Coordinates of C-alpha atoms in Angstrom, one line a residue:
X23 CA 59.5 -155.3 -72.0
X24 CA 62.0 -156.7 -69.5
X25 CA 64.6 -159.4 -70.9
X26 CA 66.0 -162.1 -68.4
X27 CA 69.8 -162.8 -69.3
X28 CA 70.6 -166.4 -69.1
X29 CA 74.1 -168.0 -68.8
X30 CA 75.0 -170.3 -71.7
X31 CA 75.7 -173.1 -69.5
X32 CA 72.6 -173.0 -67.6
X33 CA 70.6 -172.7 -70.7
X34 CA 72.3 -175.7 -72.1
X35 CA 71.3 -177.7 -68.9
X36 CA 68.0 -176.2 -68.5
X37 CA 66.8 -176.4 -72.2
X38 CA 68.9 -178.9 -74.0
X39 CA 69.0 -181.1 -71.3
X40 CA 66.1 -181.1 -68.7
X41 CA 63.3 -179.8 -71.1
X42 CA 64.2 -182.0 -74.0
X43 CA 65.4 -184.9 -72.5
X44 CA 63.4 -185.4 -69.3
X45 CA 60.2 -183.6 -69.9
X46 CA 59.5 -183.8 -73.8
X47 CA 59.3 -187.7 -73.9
X48 CA 56.7 -187.8 -71.2
X49 CA 54.9 -185.1 -73.1
X50 CA 55.1 -187.3 -76.1
X51 CA 53.9 -190.3 -74.2
X52 CA 57.3 -191.8 -74.7
X53 CA 58.3 -192.3 -71.2
X54 CA 61.1 -195.0 -72.1
X55 CA 63.0 -192.1 -73.5
X56 CA 63.1 -190.2 -70.1
X57 CA 66.7 -189.3 -69.2
X58 CA 67.2 -187.3 -65.9
X59 CA 70.3 -185.9 -64.2
X60 CA 70.4 -183.9 -61.2
X61 CA 72.9 -181.5 -62.8
X62 CA 70.4 -180.6 -65.6
X63 CA 67.5 -180.4 -63.3
X64 CA 69.5 -178.1 -61.0
X65 CA 69.6 -175.8 -63.9
X66 CA 65.9 -176.3 -64.6
X67 CA 65.2 -175.1 -61.1
X68 CA 67.4 -172.2 -61.4
X69 CA 65.9 -170.9 -64.5
X70 CA 62.6 -171.2 -63.1
X71 CA 63.4 -169.4 -59.9
X72 CA 65.1 -166.6 -61.9
X73 CA 62.1 -166.3 -64.1
X74 CA 59.7 -166.2 -61.1
X75 CA 61.8 -163.6 -59.5
X76 CA 61.8 -161.6 -62.6
X77 CA 58.0 -161.6 -63.0
X78 CA 57.5 -160.8 -59.4
X79 CA 59.5 -157.8 -59.8
X80 CA 57.9 -156.5 -62.8
X81 CA 54.3 -157.5 -62.3
X82 CA 51.8 -155.0 -61.1
X83 CA 49.6 -155.7 -58.0
X84 CA 46.6 -157.9 -59.0
X85 CA 48.0 -158.5 -62.5
X86 CA 47.6 -161.2 -64.8
X87 CA 50.5 -163.6 -65.6
X88 CA 50.3 -165.7 -68.7
X89 CA 53.1 -168.6 -68.8
X90 CA 53.4 -170.8 -71.6
X91 CA 54.6 -174.5 -71.6
X92 CA 56.4 -177.1 -69.7
X93 CA 59.6 -175.1 -69.8
X94 CA 58.0 -173.1 -66.9
X95 CA 56.2 -175.7 -64.7
X96 CA 57.9 -174.7 -61.6
X97 CA 57.3 -170.9 -61.9
X98 CA 53.6 -171.3 -60.5
X99 CA 54.7 -172.5 -57.2
X100 CA 57.7 -170.2 -56.8
X101 CA 55.6 -167.0 -57.9
X102 CA 52.5 -167.9 -55.7
X103 CA 54.5 -167.9 -52.6
X104 CA 55.8 -164.5 -53.3
X105 CA 53.0 -162.9 -55.2
X106 CA 49.7 -164.3 -53.8
X107 CA 47.9 -161.2 -55.4
X108 CA 48.6 -162.5 -59.0
X109 CA 46.3 -164.3 -61.5
X110 CA 48.4 -167.0 -63.0
X111 CA 47.6 -168.9 -66.0
X112 CA 49.5 -171.5 -67.9
X113 CA 48.8 -172.5 -71.7
X114 CA 50.1 -175.8 -72.8
X115 CA 50.9 -175.9 -76.6
X116 CA 52.0 -179.3 -76.3
X117 CA 49.8 -182.3 -75.5
X118 CA 49.4 -183.2 -71.8
X119 CA 50.1 -186.9 -71.0
X120 CA 48.1 -189.2 -69.2
X121 CA 48.6 -189.0 -65.4
X122 CA 50.2 -192.6 -65.5
X123 CA 52.6 -191.4 -67.9
X124 CA 53.4 -188.1 -66.1
X125 CA 53.9 -189.9 -62.8
X126 CA 56.8 -191.8 -64.2
X127 CA 59.0 -188.5 -64.3
X128 CA 61.4 -188.6 -61.4
X129 CA 60.3 -185.1 -60.5
X130 CA 56.5 -185.7 -60.8
X131 CA 55.5 -184.7 -57.4
X132 CA 57.7 -181.5 -57.4
X133 CA 56.0 -180.3 -60.6
X134 CA 52.5 -181.4 -59.7
X135 CA 52.9 -179.4 -56.5
X136 CA 53.7 -176.2 -58.6
X137 CA 51.1 -176.7 -61.2
X138 CA 48.5 -176.8 -58.2
X139 CA 49.3 -173.4 -57.5
X140 CA 47.9 -172.2 -60.9
X141 CA 44.6 -170.5 -61.2
X142 CA 44.0 -171.4 -64.9
X143 CA 45.4 -174.0 -67.3
X144 CA 44.9 -174.1 -70.9
X145 CA 45.0 -176.6 -73.9
X146 CA 44.3 -177.3 -77.6
X147 CA 42.2 -180.3 -76.8
X148 CA 39.7 -181.5 -74.4
X149 CA 41.7 -184.8 -74.0
X150 CA 44.7 -182.8 -72.7
X151 CA 42.7 -180.8 -70.4
X152 CA 41.0 -184.1 -68.9
X153 CA 44.6 -185.4 -68.3
X154 CA 45.5 -182.5 -66.4
X155 CA 42.3 -182.4 -64.3
X156 CA 42.8 -186.1 -63.5
X157 CA 46.2 -185.4 -62.3
X158 CA 45.3 -182.6 -59.9
X159 CA 41.8 -183.8 -59.1
X160 CA 43.1 -184.3 -55.3
X161 CA 44.7 -180.9 -54.9
X162 CA 43.2 -178.5 -52.2
X163 CA 42.1 -176.0 -55.1
X164 CA 42.5 -177.6 -58.6
X165 CA 43.2 -175.1 -61.2
X166 CA 40.3 -174.2 -63.6
X167 CA 40.8 -175.6 -67.1
X168 CA 40.0 -174.2 -70.6
X169 CA 40.3 -175.9 -74.1
X170 CA 41.3 -173.1 -76.6
X171 CA 42.2 -174.6 -79.8
X172 CA 44.6 -172.3 -81.7
X173 CA 44.2 -171.2 -85.2
X174 CA 46.3 -169.4 -87.6
X175 CA 45.9 -166.1 -89.6
X176 CA 43.8 -167.3 -92.1
X177 CA 43.5 -164.2 -94.3
X178 CA 47.2 -163.7 -94.1
X179 CA 48.1 -167.2 -95.3
X180 CA 45.3 -166.8 -97.9
X181 CA 46.8 -163.5 -99.2
X182 CA 50.2 -164.9 -99.3
X183 CA 49.1 -168.0 -101.4
X184 CA 47.4 -165.6 -103.8
X185 CA 50.5 -163.6 -104.2
X186 CA 52.7 -166.5 -105.2
X187 CA 53.6 -167.0 -108.8
X188 CA 51.2 -169.4 -110.4
X189 CA 52.4 -172.5 -112.2
X190 CA 50.9 -174.2 -114.9
X191 CA 49.3 -177.4 -114.3
X192 CA 51.2 -180.4 -115.3
X193 CA 50.3 -182.6 -118.0
X194 CA 51.8 -185.6 -116.8
X195 CA 50.3 -187.8 -113.8
X196 CA 53.0 -187.2 -111.2
X197 CA 52.2 -186.9 -107.5
X198 CA 53.6 -185.1 -104.7
X199 CA 53.2 -186.0 -100.8
X200 CA 54.5 -183.3 -98.7
X201 CA 55.5 -183.2 -95.0
X202 CA 56.7 -179.8 -93.1
X203 CA 57.8 -180.5 -89.6
X204 CA 60.9 -180.0 -87.4
X205 CA 63.1 -182.8 -86.6
X206 CA 61.7 -184.8 -83.9
X207 CA 61.0 -188.4 -83.1
X208 CA 57.4 -187.4 -82.0
X209 CA 56.9 -186.5 -85.6
X210 CA 57.4 -190.1 -86.7
X211 CA 59.7 -189.4 -89.6
X212 CA 61.6 -192.5 -89.9
X213 CA 58.0 -194.4 -89.7
X214 CA 57.0 -192.1 -92.7
X215 CA 60.2 -193.3 -94.8
X216 CA 59.5 -197.0 -93.9
X217 CA 55.9 -196.6 -94.9
X218 CA 56.5 -194.9 -98.2
X219 CA 59.1 -197.8 -99.0
X220 CA 56.4 -200.3 -98.4
X221 CA 53.8 -198.3 -100.6
X222 CA 56.5 -198.5 -103.4
X223 CA 57.2 -202.1 -103.1
X224 CA 53.5 -203.0 -102.9
X225 CA 52.6 -200.5 -106.0
X226 CA 55.2 -200.6 -108.5
X227 CA 53.1 -198.4 -110.7
X228 CA 53.7 -195.4 -108.6
X229 CA 57.4 -195.6 -109.1
X230 CA 58.7 -192.7 -111.3
X231 CA 55.5 -190.6 -110.6
X232 CA 55.4 -190.3 -106.9
X233 CA 57.7 -188.2 -104.7
X234 CA 57.6 -187.6 -101.1
X235 CA 59.0 -184.2 -100.0
X236 CA 60.1 -183.8 -96.6
X237 CA 60.9 -180.4 -95.3
X238 CA 62.6 -181.0 -91.8
X239 CA 64.6 -178.4 -89.9
X240 CA 66.9 -179.6 -87.4
X241 CA 66.8 -178.4 -83.7
X242 CA 69.1 -175.5 -82.6
X243 CA 72.7 -176.5 -82.0
X244 CA 73.3 -178.5 -78.7
X245 CA 70.1 -180.4 -78.5
X246 CA 71.0 -184.2 -78.7
X247 CA 67.6 -185.6 -77.8
X248 CA 67.0 -186.2 -81.7
X249 CA 70.5 -187.2 -82.8
X250 CA 69.5 -190.9 -83.1
X251 CA 66.1 -189.9 -84.9
X252 CA 68.3 -187.9 -87.3
X253 CA 70.7 -190.7 -88.0
X254 CA 67.9 -193.4 -88.6
X255 CA 66.0 -190.8 -90.8
X256 CA 68.9 -190.0 -93.0
X257 CA 70.0 -193.7 -93.3
X258 CA 66.3 -194.7 -94.3
X259 CA 66.3 -192.1 -97.0
X260 CA 69.6 -192.9 -98.4
X261 CA 68.6 -196.7 -98.5
X262 CA 65.3 -195.9 -100.2
X263 CA 66.5 -193.6 -102.7
X264 CA 69.5 -195.9 -103.7
X265 CA 66.9 -198.6 -104.2
X266 CA 64.3 -197.1 -106.3
X267 CA 65.9 -193.8 -107.8
X268 CA 65.9 -194.3 -111.7
X269 CA 66.1 -192.1 -114.7
X270 CA 66.4 -188.8 -112.8
X271 CA 63.9 -189.7 -110.4
X272 CA 64.5 -190.3 -106.6
X273 CA 61.4 -191.1 -104.3
X274 CA 62.5 -188.8 -101.5
X275 CA 63.0 -185.0 -101.7
X276 CA 64.6 -184.2 -98.3
X277 CA 65.1 -180.5 -97.0
X278 CA 67.0 -180.6 -93.7
X279 CA 66.5 -176.9 -93.4
X280 CA 64.5 -174.1 -92.3
X281 CA 62.8 -172.4 -95.4
X282 CA 61.3 -168.8 -95.7
X283 CA 57.4 -169.1 -95.2
X284 CA 56.4 -167.8 -98.7
X285 CA 58.5 -171.0 -99.9
X286 CA 56.7 -173.3 -97.7
X287 CA 53.4 -171.9 -99.0
X288 CA 54.9 -172.8 -102.5
X289 CA 55.3 -176.3 -101.4
X290 CA 51.7 -176.5 -99.8
X291 CA 50.4 -175.2 -103.2
X292 CA 52.5 -178.2 -105.2
X293 CA 51.5 -180.7 -103.0
X294 CA 48.7 -183.4 -104.0
X295 CA 48.9 -184.9 -100.2
X296 CA 50.0 -183.3 -97.0
X297 CA 50.9 -186.1 -94.7
X298 CA 50.7 -185.5 -90.9
X299 CA 51.9 -188.6 -88.7
X300 CA 52.7 -187.2 -85.2
X301 CA 53.0 -189.7 -82.5
X302 CA 51.7 -186.9 -80.2
X303 CA 51.0 -183.2 -81.2
X304 CA 49.7 -180.3 -79.5
X305 CA 47.7 -178.9 -82.4
X306 CA 49.6 -178.8 -85.7
X307 CA 49.1 -175.6 -87.5
X308 CA 50.8 -176.6 -90.6
X309 CA 47.8 -178.8 -91.5
X310 CA 45.7 -175.6 -91.3
X311 CA 47.9 -173.7 -93.3
X312 CA 48.0 -176.5 -96.0
X313 CA 44.0 -176.1 -96.3
X314 CA 43.8 -172.5 -96.2
X315 CA 46.5 -172.3 -99.1
X316 CA 44.8 -174.6 -101.3
X317 CA 41.2 -173.4 -100.6
X318 CA 42.5 -169.6 -101.4
X319 CA 43.8 -170.5 -104.9
X320 CA 41.0 -172.7 -105.9
X321 CA 43.2 -175.9 -105.6
X322 CA 42.5 -179.2 -103.8
X323 CA 44.4 -181.4 -102.0
X324 CA 44.3 -184.3 -99.5
X325 CA 45.0 -184.1 -95.8
X326 CA 46.3 -187.3 -94.1
X327 CA 46.2 -186.4 -90.3
X328 CA 47.5 -188.5 -87.3
X329 CA 44.8 -189.4 -84.9
X330 CA 47.2 -188.3 -82.3
X331 CA 47.5 -184.6 -83.5
X332 CA 45.3 -182.0 -81.9
X333 CA 44.0 -180.9 -85.1
X334 CA 42.4 -184.3 -85.6
X335 CA 39.9 -183.5 -82.5
X336 CA 38.9 -180.8 -84.6
X337 CA 38.9 -181.9 -88.1
X338 CA 37.5 -185.5 -87.2
X339 CA 36.8 -187.7 -90.2
X340 CA 36.6 -184.9 -92.7
X341 CA 40.5 -185.5 -92.8
X342 CA 41.8 -189.0 -93.7
X343 CA 42.8 -190.1 -90.2
X344 CA 45.8 -192.4 -90.0
X345 CA 47.4 -194.4 -87.0
X346 CA 51.1 -193.4 -86.5
X347 CA 51.4 -196.4 -84.4
X348 CA 50.6 -198.9 -87.1
X349 CA 52.7 -199.3 -90.0
X350 CA 50.3 -200.8 -92.4
X351 CA 47.7 -198.1 -91.5
X352 CA 50.3 -195.3 -92.6
X353 CA 50.6 -197.2 -95.8
X354 CA 46.8 -197.8 -96.4
X355 CA 45.6 -194.5 -95.6
X356 CA 48.5 -192.7 -97.7
X357 CA 47.6 -194.9 -100.6
X358 CA 43.9 -194.0 -100.2
X359 CA 44.6 -190.4 -100.5
X360 CA 46.5 -190.7 -103.6
X361 CA 43.9 -192.6 -105.2
X362 CA 41.2 -189.9 -104.7
X363 CA 39.7 -188.5 -108.0
X364 CA 39.8 -184.7 -108.6
X365 CA 36.2 -184.5 -107.4
X366 CA 36.9 -186.2 -104.2
X367 CA 39.7 -183.9 -103.5
X368 CA 37.5 -181.0 -104.2
X369 CA 34.7 -182.2 -101.8
X370 CA 37.5 -183.3 -99.0
X371 CA 39.2 -179.9 -99.2
X372 CA 35.7 -178.0 -98.9
X373 CA 34.8 -180.2 -95.9
X374 CA 38.1 -179.2 -94.0
X375 CA 37.7 -175.6 -94.9
X376 CA 34.2 -175.4 -93.4
X377 CA 35.7 -176.8 -90.1
X378 CA 38.4 -174.0 -89.8
X379 CA 36.4 -172.3 -87.2
X380 CA 39.3 -171.5 -84.8
X381 CA 39.7 -167.9 -83.6
X382 CA 42.6 -165.6 -84.9
X383 CA 45.6 -165.7 -82.9
X384 CA 44.4 -162.2 -81.5
X385 CA 41.3 -163.4 -80.6
X386 CA 42.6 -166.5 -79.2
X387 CA 45.0 -164.6 -76.9
X388 CA 42.1 -162.3 -75.6
X389 CA 39.9 -165.4 -74.6
X390 CA 42.8 -166.9 -72.6
X391 CA 43.6 -163.6 -71.0
X392 CA 39.9 -163.2 -69.9
X393 CA 40.0 -166.8 -68.9
X394 CA 43.0 -166.5 -66.5
X395 CA 41.3 -163.2 -64.9
X396 CA 38.0 -164.8 -64.5
X397 CA 39.6 -167.8 -62.6
X398 CA 40.2 -165.7 -59.3
X399 CA 41.1 -168.4 -56.9
X400 CA 41.2 -168.7 -53.3
X401 CA 45.1 -167.2 -53.5
X402 CA 43.9 -163.9 -54.4
X403 CA 40.7 -164.1 -52.5
X404 CA 42.9 -164.5 -49.3
X405 CA 45.3 -161.4 -50.1
X406 CA 42.3 -159.1 -51.3

């Protein structure tokens, strides 16, 4: 293990700035939010240069380099020029945008030139792999691509769920909707609150018996790309709670903090509906965790899943798919989930469990390393 020290100021420009304000909006298909400055991009270039040099110093001849995500998009080009003997692969945990959106980045050609030096690129979904392939289709030697959806350690989650204190079933007809997600405009948290308000307005019989619990940890200090989202979210929550709260009941239970995973599992077990509304998402492992925790303890629940989440490509219509770009669809599908009978929820949960066929994280990692090693491109052949 060889650590790479990073000066605080460079980290701020690189990660807080270039990664989150320039690249992230494109990845989330929100190009109107792209903010680019030459100073922050210089920090991104310098970080990638240092990282590539660090790898080149430590990698053995003919070794395999497995990079992760958009944070290191310039490393392949830098590293290839110095170490043509290496097998270089990069897995994208995020979605990969359509080429038309990618090209709206002010640095698109610089990034594209670097990505073309990969031997292999991996993705959670076929659609992301197709976007990447189309972007680099005219490269001299386009990287090979692989679709490797990431799964969770189902046994570990199931064991933890079974170890949690059991709670007696409530005798009332209260309902709990749950979301667990970091603060990010791509998760559509403000749209969720507005949809919940519309639902309570349209269905007054739910007032006093329906609660939405939002566990929403903030980003690390120094990241300002989500400041507007946070302000809008908290204002929407305050307005909704003030409008509908009565007799000790508030419709929104907001947790703007990280929780230990065992406590998150407790919330999974308590929730009747798990609500994912991402505008774009790599995979979304919380949806898998919710289903596994419920099934392990013999409980059932409803999964409302954004059509834009990677998990939707694998769960398909076994989940209750929702369009996060349609305010009315968010309301209608959530309402549908709340109206499911116990028998319908049991069948729904069983269908989702049957589709949890993704490999364990360890098996997933082995398959990716094998894919990178098999993708022996012309760079290695020329040096061999």
